[in-house]
Tab-separated table of C-alpha atoms in Angstrom:
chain	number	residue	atom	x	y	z
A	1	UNK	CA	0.000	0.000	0.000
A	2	UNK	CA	0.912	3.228	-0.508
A	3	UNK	CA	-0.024	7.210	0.920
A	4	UNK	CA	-2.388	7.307	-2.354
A	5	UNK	CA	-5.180	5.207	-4.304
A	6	UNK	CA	-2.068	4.648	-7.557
A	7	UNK	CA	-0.150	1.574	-8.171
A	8	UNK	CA	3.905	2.421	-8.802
A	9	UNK	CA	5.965	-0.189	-10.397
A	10	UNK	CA	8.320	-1.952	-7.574
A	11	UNK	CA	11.729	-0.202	-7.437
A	12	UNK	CA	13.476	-1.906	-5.106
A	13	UNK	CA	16.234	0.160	-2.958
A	14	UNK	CA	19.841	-0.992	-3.170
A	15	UNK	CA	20.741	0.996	0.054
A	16	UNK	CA	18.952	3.250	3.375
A	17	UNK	CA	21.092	5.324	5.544
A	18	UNK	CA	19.707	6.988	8.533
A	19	UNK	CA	21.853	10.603	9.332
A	20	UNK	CA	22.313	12.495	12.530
A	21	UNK	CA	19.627	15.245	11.061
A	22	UNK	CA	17.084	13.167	10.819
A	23	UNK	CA	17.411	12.561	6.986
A	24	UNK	CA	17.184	9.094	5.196
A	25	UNK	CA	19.184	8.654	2.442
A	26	UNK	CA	17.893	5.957	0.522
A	27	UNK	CA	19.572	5.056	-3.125
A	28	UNK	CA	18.696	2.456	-6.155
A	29	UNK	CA	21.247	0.364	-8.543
A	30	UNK	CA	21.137	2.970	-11.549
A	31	UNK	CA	22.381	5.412	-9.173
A	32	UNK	CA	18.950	7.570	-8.140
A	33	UNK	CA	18.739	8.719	-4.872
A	34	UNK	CA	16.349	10.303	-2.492
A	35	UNK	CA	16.577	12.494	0.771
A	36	UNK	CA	13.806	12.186	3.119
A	37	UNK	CA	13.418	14.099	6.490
A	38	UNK	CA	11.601	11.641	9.426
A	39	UNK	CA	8.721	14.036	9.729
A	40	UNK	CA	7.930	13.761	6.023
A	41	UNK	CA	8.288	9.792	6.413
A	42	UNK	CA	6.106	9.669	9.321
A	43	UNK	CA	3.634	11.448	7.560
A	44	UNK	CA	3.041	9.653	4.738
A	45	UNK	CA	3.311	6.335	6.043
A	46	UNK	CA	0.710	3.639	6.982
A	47	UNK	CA	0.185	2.494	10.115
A	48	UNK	CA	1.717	5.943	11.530
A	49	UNK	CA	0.936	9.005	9.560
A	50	UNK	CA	-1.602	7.704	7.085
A	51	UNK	CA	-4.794	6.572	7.405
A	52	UNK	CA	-5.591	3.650	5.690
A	53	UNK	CA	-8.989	4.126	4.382
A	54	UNK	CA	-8.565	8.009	3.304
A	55	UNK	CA	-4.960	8.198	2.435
A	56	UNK	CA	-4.481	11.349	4.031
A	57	UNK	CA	-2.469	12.264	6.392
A	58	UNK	CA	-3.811	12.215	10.319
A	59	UNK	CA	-1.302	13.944	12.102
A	60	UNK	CA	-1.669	17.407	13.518
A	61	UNK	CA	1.623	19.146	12.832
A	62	UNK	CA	1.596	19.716	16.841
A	63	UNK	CA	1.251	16.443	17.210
A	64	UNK	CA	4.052	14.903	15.449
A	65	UNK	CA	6.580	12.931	17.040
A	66	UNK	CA	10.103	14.001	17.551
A	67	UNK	CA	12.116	13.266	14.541
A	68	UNK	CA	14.935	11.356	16.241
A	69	UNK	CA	11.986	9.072	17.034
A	70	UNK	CA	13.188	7.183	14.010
A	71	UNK	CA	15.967	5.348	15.412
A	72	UNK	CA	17.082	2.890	12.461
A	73	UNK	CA	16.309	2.426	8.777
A	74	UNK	CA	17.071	-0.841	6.196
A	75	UNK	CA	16.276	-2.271	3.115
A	76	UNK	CA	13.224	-4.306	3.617
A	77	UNK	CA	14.059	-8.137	2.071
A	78	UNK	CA	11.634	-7.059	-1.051
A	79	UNK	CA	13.556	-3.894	-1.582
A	80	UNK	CA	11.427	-1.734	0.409
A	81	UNK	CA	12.421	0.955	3.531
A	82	UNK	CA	12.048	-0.547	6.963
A	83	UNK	CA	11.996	1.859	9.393
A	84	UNK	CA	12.053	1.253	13.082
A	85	UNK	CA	10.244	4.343	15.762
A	86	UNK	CA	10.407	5.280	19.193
A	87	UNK	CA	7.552	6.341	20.355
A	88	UNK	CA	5.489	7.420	23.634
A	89	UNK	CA	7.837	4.927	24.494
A	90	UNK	CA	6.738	2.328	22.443
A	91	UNK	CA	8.485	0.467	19.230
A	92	UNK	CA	6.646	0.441	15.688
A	93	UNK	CA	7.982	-0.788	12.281
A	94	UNK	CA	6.952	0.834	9.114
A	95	UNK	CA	7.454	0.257	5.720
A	96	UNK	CA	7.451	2.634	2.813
A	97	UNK	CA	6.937	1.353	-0.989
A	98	UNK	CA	9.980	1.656	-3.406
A	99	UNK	CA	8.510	2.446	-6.049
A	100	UNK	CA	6.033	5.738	-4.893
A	101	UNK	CA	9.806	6.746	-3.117
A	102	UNK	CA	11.203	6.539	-6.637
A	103	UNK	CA	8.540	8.478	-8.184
A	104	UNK	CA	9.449	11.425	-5.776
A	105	UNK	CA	12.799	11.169	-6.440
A	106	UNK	CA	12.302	11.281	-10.657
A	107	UNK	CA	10.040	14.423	-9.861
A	108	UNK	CA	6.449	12.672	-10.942
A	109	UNK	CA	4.696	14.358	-7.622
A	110	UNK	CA	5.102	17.593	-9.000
A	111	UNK	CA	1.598	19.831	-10.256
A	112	UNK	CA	3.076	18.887	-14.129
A	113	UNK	CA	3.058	15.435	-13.506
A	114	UNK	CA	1.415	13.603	-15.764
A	115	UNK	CA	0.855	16.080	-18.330
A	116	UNK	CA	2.777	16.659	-21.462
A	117	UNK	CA	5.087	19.610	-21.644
A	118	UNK	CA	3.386	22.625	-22.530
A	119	UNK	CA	4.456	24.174	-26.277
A	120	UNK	CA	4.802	27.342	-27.862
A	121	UNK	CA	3.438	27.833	-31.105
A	122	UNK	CA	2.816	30.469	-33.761
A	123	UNK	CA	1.215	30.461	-36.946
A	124	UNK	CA	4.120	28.452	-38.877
A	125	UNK	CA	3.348	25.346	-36.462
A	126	UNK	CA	0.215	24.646	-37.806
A	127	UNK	CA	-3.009	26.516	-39.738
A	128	UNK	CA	-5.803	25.545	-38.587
A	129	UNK	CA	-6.148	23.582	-34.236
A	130	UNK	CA	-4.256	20.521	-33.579
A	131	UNK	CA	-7.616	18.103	-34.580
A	132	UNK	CA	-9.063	15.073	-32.758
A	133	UNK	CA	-11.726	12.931	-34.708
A	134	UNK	CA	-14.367	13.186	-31.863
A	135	UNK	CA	-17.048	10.647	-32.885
A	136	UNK	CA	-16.795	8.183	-30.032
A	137	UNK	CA	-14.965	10.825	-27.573
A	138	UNK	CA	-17.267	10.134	-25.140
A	139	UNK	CA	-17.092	6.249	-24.899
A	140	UNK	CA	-13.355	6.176	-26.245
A	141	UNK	CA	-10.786	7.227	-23.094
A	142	UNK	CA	-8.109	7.173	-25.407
A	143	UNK	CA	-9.547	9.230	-27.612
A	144	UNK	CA	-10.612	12.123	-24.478
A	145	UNK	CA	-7.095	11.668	-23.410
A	146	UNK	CA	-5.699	12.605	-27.019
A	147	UNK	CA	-7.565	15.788	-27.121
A	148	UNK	CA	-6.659	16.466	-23.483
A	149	UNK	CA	-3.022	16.235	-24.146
A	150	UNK	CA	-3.587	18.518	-27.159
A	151	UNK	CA	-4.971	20.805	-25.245
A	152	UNK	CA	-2.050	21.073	-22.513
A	153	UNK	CA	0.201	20.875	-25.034
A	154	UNK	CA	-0.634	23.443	-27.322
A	155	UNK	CA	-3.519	25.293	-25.043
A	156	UNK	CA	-5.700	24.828	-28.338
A	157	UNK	CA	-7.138	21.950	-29.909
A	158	UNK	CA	-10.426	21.060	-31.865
A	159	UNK	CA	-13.024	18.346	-31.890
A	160	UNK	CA	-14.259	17.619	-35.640
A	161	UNK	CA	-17.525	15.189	-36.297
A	162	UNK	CA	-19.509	15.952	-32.854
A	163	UNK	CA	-22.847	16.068	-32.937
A	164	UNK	CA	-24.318	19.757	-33.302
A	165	UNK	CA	-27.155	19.259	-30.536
A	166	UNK	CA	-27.860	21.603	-27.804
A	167	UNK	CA	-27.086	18.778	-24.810
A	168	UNK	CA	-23.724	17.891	-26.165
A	169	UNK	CA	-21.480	20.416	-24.980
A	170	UNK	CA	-22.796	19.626	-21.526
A	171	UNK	CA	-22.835	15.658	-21.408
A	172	UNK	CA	-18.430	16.187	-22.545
A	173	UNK	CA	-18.006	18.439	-20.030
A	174	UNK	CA	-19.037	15.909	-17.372
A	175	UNK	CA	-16.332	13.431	-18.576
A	176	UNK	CA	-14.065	15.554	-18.419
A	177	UNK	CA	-15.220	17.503	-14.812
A	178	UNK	CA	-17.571	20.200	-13.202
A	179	UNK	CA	-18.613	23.380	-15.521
A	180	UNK	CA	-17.443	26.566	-13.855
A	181	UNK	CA	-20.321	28.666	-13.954
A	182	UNK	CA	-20.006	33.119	-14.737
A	183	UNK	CA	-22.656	35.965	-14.787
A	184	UNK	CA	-23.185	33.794	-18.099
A	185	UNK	CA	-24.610	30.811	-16.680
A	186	UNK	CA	-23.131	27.439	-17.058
A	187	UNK	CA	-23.803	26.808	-20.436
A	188	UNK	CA	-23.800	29.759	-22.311
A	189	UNK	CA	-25.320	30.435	-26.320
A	190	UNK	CA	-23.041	32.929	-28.164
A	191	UNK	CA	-25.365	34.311	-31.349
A	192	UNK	CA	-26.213	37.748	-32.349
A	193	UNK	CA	-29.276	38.968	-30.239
A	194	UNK	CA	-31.678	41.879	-30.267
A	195	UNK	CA	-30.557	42.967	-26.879
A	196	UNK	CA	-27.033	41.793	-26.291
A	197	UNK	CA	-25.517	40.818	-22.903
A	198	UNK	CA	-22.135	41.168	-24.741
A	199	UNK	CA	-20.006	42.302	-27.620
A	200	UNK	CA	-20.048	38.385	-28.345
A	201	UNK	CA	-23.404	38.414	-28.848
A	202	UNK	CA	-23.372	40.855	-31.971
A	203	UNK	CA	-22.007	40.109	-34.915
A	204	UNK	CA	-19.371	43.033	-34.387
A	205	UNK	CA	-15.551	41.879	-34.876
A	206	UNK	CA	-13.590	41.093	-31.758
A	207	UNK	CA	-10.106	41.988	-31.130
A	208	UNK	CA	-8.196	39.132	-29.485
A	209	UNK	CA	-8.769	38.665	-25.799
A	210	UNK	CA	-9.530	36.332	-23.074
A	211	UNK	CA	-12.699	35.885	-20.932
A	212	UNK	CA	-13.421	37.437	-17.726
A	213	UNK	CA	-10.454	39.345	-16.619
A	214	UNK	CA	-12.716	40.637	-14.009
A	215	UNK	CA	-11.779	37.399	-11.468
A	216	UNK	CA	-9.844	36.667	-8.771
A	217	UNK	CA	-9.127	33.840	-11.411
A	218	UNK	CA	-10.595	34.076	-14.743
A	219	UNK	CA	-11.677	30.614	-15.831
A	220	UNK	CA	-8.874	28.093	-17.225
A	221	UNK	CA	-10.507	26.547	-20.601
A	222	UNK	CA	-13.187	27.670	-22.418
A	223	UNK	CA	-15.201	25.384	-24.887
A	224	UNK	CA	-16.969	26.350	-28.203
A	225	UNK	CA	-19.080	24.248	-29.771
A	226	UNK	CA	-20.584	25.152	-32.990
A	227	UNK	CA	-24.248	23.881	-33.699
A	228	UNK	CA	-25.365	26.429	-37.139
A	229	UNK	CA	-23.035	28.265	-39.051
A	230	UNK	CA	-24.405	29.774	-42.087
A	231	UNK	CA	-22.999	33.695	-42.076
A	232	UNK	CA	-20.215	34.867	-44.301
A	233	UNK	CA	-17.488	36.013	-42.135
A	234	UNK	CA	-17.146	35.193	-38.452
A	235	UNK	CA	-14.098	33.140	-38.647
A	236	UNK	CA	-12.418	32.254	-35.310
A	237	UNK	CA	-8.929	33.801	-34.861
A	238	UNK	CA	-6.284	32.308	-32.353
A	239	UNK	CA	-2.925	33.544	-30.819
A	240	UNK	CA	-0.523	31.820	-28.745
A	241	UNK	CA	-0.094	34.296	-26.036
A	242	UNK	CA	2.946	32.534	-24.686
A	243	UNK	CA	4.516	33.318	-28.359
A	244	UNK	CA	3.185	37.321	-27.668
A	245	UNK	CA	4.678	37.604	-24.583
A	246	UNK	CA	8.026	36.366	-25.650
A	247	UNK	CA	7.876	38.841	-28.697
A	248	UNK	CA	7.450	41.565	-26.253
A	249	UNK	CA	10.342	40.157	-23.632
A	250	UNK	CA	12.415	39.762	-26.283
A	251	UNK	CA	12.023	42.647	-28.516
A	252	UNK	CA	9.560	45.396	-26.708
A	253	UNK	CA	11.262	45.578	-23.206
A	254	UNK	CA	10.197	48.704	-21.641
A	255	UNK	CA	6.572	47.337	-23.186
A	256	UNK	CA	7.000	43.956	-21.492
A	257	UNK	CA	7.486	45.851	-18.163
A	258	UNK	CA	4.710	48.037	-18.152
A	259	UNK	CA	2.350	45.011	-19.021
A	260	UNK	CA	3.646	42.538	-16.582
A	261	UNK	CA	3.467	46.015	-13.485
A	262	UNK	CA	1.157	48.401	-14.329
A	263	UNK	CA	-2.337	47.795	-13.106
A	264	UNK	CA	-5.818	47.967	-14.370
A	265	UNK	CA	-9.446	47.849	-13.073
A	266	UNK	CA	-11.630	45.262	-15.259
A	267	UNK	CA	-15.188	45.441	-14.595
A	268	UNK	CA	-18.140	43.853	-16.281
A	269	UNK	CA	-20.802	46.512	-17.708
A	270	UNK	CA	-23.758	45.066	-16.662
A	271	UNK	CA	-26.910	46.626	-15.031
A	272	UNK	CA	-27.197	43.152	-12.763
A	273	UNK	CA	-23.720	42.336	-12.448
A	274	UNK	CA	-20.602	44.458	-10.827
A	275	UNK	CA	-17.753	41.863	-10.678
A	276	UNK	CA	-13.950	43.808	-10.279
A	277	UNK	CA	-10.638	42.959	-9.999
A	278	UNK	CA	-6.937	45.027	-10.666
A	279	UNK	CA	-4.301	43.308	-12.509
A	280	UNK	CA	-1.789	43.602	-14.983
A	281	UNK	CA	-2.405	42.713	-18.596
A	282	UNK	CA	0.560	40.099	-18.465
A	283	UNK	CA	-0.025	38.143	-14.666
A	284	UNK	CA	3.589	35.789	-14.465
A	285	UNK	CA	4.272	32.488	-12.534
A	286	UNK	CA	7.308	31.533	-10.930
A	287	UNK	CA	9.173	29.860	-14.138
A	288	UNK	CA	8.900	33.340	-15.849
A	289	UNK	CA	5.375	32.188	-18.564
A	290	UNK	CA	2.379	33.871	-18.388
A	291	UNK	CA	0.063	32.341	-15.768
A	292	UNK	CA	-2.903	34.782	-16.439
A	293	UNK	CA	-3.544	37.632	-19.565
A	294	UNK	CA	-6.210	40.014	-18.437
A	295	UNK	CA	-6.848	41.117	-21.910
A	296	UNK	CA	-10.608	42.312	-22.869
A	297	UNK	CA	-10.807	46.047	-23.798
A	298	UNK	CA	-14.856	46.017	-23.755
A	299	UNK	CA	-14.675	45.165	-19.686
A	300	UNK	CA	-11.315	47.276	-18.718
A	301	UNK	CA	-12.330	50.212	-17.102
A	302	UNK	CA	-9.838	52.230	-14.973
A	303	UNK	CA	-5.669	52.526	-14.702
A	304	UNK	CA	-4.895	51.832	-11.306
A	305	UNK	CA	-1.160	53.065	-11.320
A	306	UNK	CA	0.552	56.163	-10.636
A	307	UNK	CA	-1.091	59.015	-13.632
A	308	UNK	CA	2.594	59.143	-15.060
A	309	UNK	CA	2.529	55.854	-16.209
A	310	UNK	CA	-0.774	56.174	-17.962
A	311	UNK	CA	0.355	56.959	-21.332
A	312	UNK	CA	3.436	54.373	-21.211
A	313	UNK	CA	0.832	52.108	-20.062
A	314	UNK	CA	-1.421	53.044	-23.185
A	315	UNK	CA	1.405	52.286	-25.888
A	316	UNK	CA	2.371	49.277	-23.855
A	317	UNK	CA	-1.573	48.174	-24.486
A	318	UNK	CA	-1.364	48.914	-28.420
A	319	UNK	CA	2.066	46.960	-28.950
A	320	UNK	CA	0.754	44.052	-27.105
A	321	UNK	CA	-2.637	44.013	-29.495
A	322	UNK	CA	-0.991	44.286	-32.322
A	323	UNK	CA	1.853	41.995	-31.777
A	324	UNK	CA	-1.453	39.718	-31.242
A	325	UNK	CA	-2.980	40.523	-34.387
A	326	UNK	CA	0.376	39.852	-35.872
A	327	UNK	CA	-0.485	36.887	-39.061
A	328	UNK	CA	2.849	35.181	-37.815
A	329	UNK	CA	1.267	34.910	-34.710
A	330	UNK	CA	-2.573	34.350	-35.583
A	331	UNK	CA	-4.266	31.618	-37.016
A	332	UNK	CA	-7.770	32.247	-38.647
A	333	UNK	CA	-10.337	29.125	-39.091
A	334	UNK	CA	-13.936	29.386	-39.797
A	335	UNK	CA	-16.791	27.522	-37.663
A	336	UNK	CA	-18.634	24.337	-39.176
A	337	UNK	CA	-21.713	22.550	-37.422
A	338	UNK	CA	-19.987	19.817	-35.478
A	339	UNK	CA	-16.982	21.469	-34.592
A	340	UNK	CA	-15.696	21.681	-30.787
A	341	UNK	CA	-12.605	24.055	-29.972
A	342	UNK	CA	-11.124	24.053	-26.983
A	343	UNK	CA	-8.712	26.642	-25.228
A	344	UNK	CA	-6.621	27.526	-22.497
A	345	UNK	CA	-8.296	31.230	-21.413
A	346	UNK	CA	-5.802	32.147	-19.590
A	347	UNK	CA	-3.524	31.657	-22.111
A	348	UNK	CA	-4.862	31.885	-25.762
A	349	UNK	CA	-6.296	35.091	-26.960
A	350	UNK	CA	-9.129	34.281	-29.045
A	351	UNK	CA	-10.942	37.029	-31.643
A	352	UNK	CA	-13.002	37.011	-34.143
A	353	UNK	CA	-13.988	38.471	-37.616
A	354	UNK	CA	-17.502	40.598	-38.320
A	355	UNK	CA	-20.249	39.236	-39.985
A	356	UNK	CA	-23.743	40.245	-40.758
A	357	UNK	CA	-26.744	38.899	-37.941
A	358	UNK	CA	-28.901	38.785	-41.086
A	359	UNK	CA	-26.833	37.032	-43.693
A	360	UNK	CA	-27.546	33.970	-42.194
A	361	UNK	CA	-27.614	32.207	-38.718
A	362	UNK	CA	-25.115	31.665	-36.403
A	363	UNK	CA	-25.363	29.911	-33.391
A	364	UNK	CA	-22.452	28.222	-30.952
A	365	UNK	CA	-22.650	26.854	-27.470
A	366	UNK	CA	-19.726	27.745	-24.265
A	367	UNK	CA	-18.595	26.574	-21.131
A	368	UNK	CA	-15.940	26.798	-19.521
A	369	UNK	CA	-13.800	24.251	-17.189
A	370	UNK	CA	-11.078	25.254	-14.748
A	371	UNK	CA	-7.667	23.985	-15.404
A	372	UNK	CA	-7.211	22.201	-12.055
A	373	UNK	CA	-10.358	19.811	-13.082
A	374	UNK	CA	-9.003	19.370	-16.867
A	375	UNK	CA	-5.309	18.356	-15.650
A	376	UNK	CA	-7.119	16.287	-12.507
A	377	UNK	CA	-8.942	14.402	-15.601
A	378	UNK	CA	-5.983	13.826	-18.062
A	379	UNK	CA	-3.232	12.701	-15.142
A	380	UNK	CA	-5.696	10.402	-14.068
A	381	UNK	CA	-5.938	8.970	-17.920
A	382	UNK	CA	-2.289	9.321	-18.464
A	383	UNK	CA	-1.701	7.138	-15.428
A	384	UNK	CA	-3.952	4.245	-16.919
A	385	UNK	CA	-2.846	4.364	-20.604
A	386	UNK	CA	1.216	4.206	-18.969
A	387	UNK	CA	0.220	1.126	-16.687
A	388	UNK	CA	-1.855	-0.813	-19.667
A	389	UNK	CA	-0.594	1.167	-23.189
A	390	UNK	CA	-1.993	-1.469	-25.529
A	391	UNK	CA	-5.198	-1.865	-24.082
A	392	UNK	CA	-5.572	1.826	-23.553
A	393	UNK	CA	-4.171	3.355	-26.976
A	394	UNK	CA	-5.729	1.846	-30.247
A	395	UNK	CA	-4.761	3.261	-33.959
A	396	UNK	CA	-6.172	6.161	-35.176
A	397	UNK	CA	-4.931	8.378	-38.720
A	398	UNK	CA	-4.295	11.655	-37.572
A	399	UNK	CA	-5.808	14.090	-38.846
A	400	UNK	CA	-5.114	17.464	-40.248
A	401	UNK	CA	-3.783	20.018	-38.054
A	402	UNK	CA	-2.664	17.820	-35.869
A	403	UNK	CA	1.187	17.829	-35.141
């Protein structure tokens, strides 16, 4: 057993070593190693820090033994660590699996576990959204896990040869997890109306942006599914904003600062709906990519920055945009019945071109899905298709787009 419900291949140690800190050392034949305080180990191991039915840990931090409490450590006769307590005066072997030891020690705990490595792209990496045949997505795991990995590979990917019905957009999102509802609803229709709710509901072009920059946290993935399409015009434009903001860090520097420091007030225009928040356009994580853009012009309202930097903060605004509209940058695709793109919000700015309300009729379907329940959903597939890949996997021909 192990301190989680996954199954981890059986490493077995070559060597354990107890130090006067308090640290195990514990080591394998191709030369991996691991250091492991006592606290940690006590923690996250059965019959002492874990409890059995949950998995999680018990122990109040106040409540945790003294780490020299651990008084010896060996390699089990399997391969696994034996570990011999102290405590309350009392003795109490443990053991601790080889294999989910390994796994910390190759880095697979970490929130990117799992998941493929995220990709830049621009528009010479592909034309049109790495493509998934979705026709039995939602019987087929293998085929929700390819579209999930092009999605958190790329932030973008599209679903051809769904069904354009009203319910579908709703029964994927349930394999996939939970539908974060907005001032929108949960599932939202996106078609030109007679009184509008928003600039997407006209037929009115629309600069590149992403949704809701007036959260805390602005949804992570945002669905489209298209069930009419029968306007001219109204093609769907895509950017790569991880490809903008290196642009701008590598060849707009005083830009780049302003947009990752200067702050704005985003708030949505509504007569039944006040929702604010101040950010910067360009919101970083620690490994220096962009974890948020807060870029919709239609719901940001106020600088909130020293009145100096107003107009530096103004040209910053107009290089980013058009370094977004950039063609090497932006890749244009029109909407057929059937079609499902997904996107990364927080990452890919999405736009699109006019088109006349009365040409024709125009109707798509949204939701959107935070990124913790997307990634929760794909490491949980990528897990199964590594511990039975030809059961899992079967052959598909890729299909256009798709890289």
């Amino acid at each position: 057993m192990t301190p989680d419900f996954y199954r981890y291949a059986w490493q077995p140690l070559s060597r354990a070593e107890l130090g006067a800190d308090a640290f195990v050392t514990v080591g394998w034949t191709d030369g991996a190693s691991l250091r492991c305080y006592a606290l940690w180990l006590a923690e996250n191991t059965l019959g002492l820090g874990i409890e059995p039915k949950t998995r999680e840990a018990m122990i109040d931090p106040a409540d945790l033994p003294d780490p020299f409490a651990l008084r010896s450590v060996s390699v089990g006769p399997d391969g696994d660590l034996a570990m011999d307590w102290l405590i309350n005066g009392s003795s109490l072997t443990t053991t601790a699996h080889p294999g989910w030891l390994r796994h910390v020690a190759d880095g697979r705990h970490q929130p990117r576990s799992f998941l493929p490595v995220a990709k830049t792209w621009t528009a010479t990496t592909f034309d049109v959204p790495p493509t998934v045949d979705g026709t039995d997505i939602l019987t087929d795991d293998a085929v929700l896990h390819d579209w999930l990995s092009q999605l958190a590979t790329w932030g973008l990917a599209r679903l051809v040869n769904t069904p354009p019905e009203e319910d579908y957009l709703r029964v994927l999102s349930e394999r996939i997890g939970p539908i974060r509802s907005s001032n929108f609803g949960e599932v939202f229709d996106v078609k030109a109306d007679i009184d509008p709710n928003s600039t997407a509901n006209t037929g009115l072009n629309l600069g590149q942006h992403t949704d809701l920059p007036t959260r805390e946290t602005p949804p992570g993935f945002q669905f489209l599914h298209c069930l009419q399409n029968t306007v001219p015009g109204g093609s769907s434009r895509m950017t790569d904003g991880r490809a903008v903001v290196e642009e701008l860090r590598t060849n707009h520097r005083g830009h780049y600062e302003a947009l990752t420091t200067l702050r704005w007030v985003f708030f949505n225009r509504s007569p039944t709906e006040d929702h604010r928040w101040s950010g910067p356009l360009v919101d970083h994580v620690d490994d220096g990519y962009p974890l948020t853009l807060r870029a919709f012009y239609p719901v940001r309202g106020f600088p909130d920055m020293a009145v100096d930097d107003i107009p530096r903060a103004y040209e910053a605004m107009r290089v980013f945009s058009l370094v977004a509209h950039d063609p090497r940058f932006q890749i244009s695709t029109p909407f057929s019945p059937g079609d499902l793109v997904g996107f990364d919000n927080r990452r890919i700015l999405h736009g699109r071109d006019a088109f006349e309300p009365g040409g024709g009729r125009r109707h798509l379907r949204g939701c959107y899905i935070d990124q913790d329940d997307l990634y929760s959903r794909l490491r949980v597939l990528s897990r199964l298709s590594e511990s039975n890949p030809e059961q899992f996997f079967r052959q598909r021909p890729a299909l256009p787009g798709l890289p």
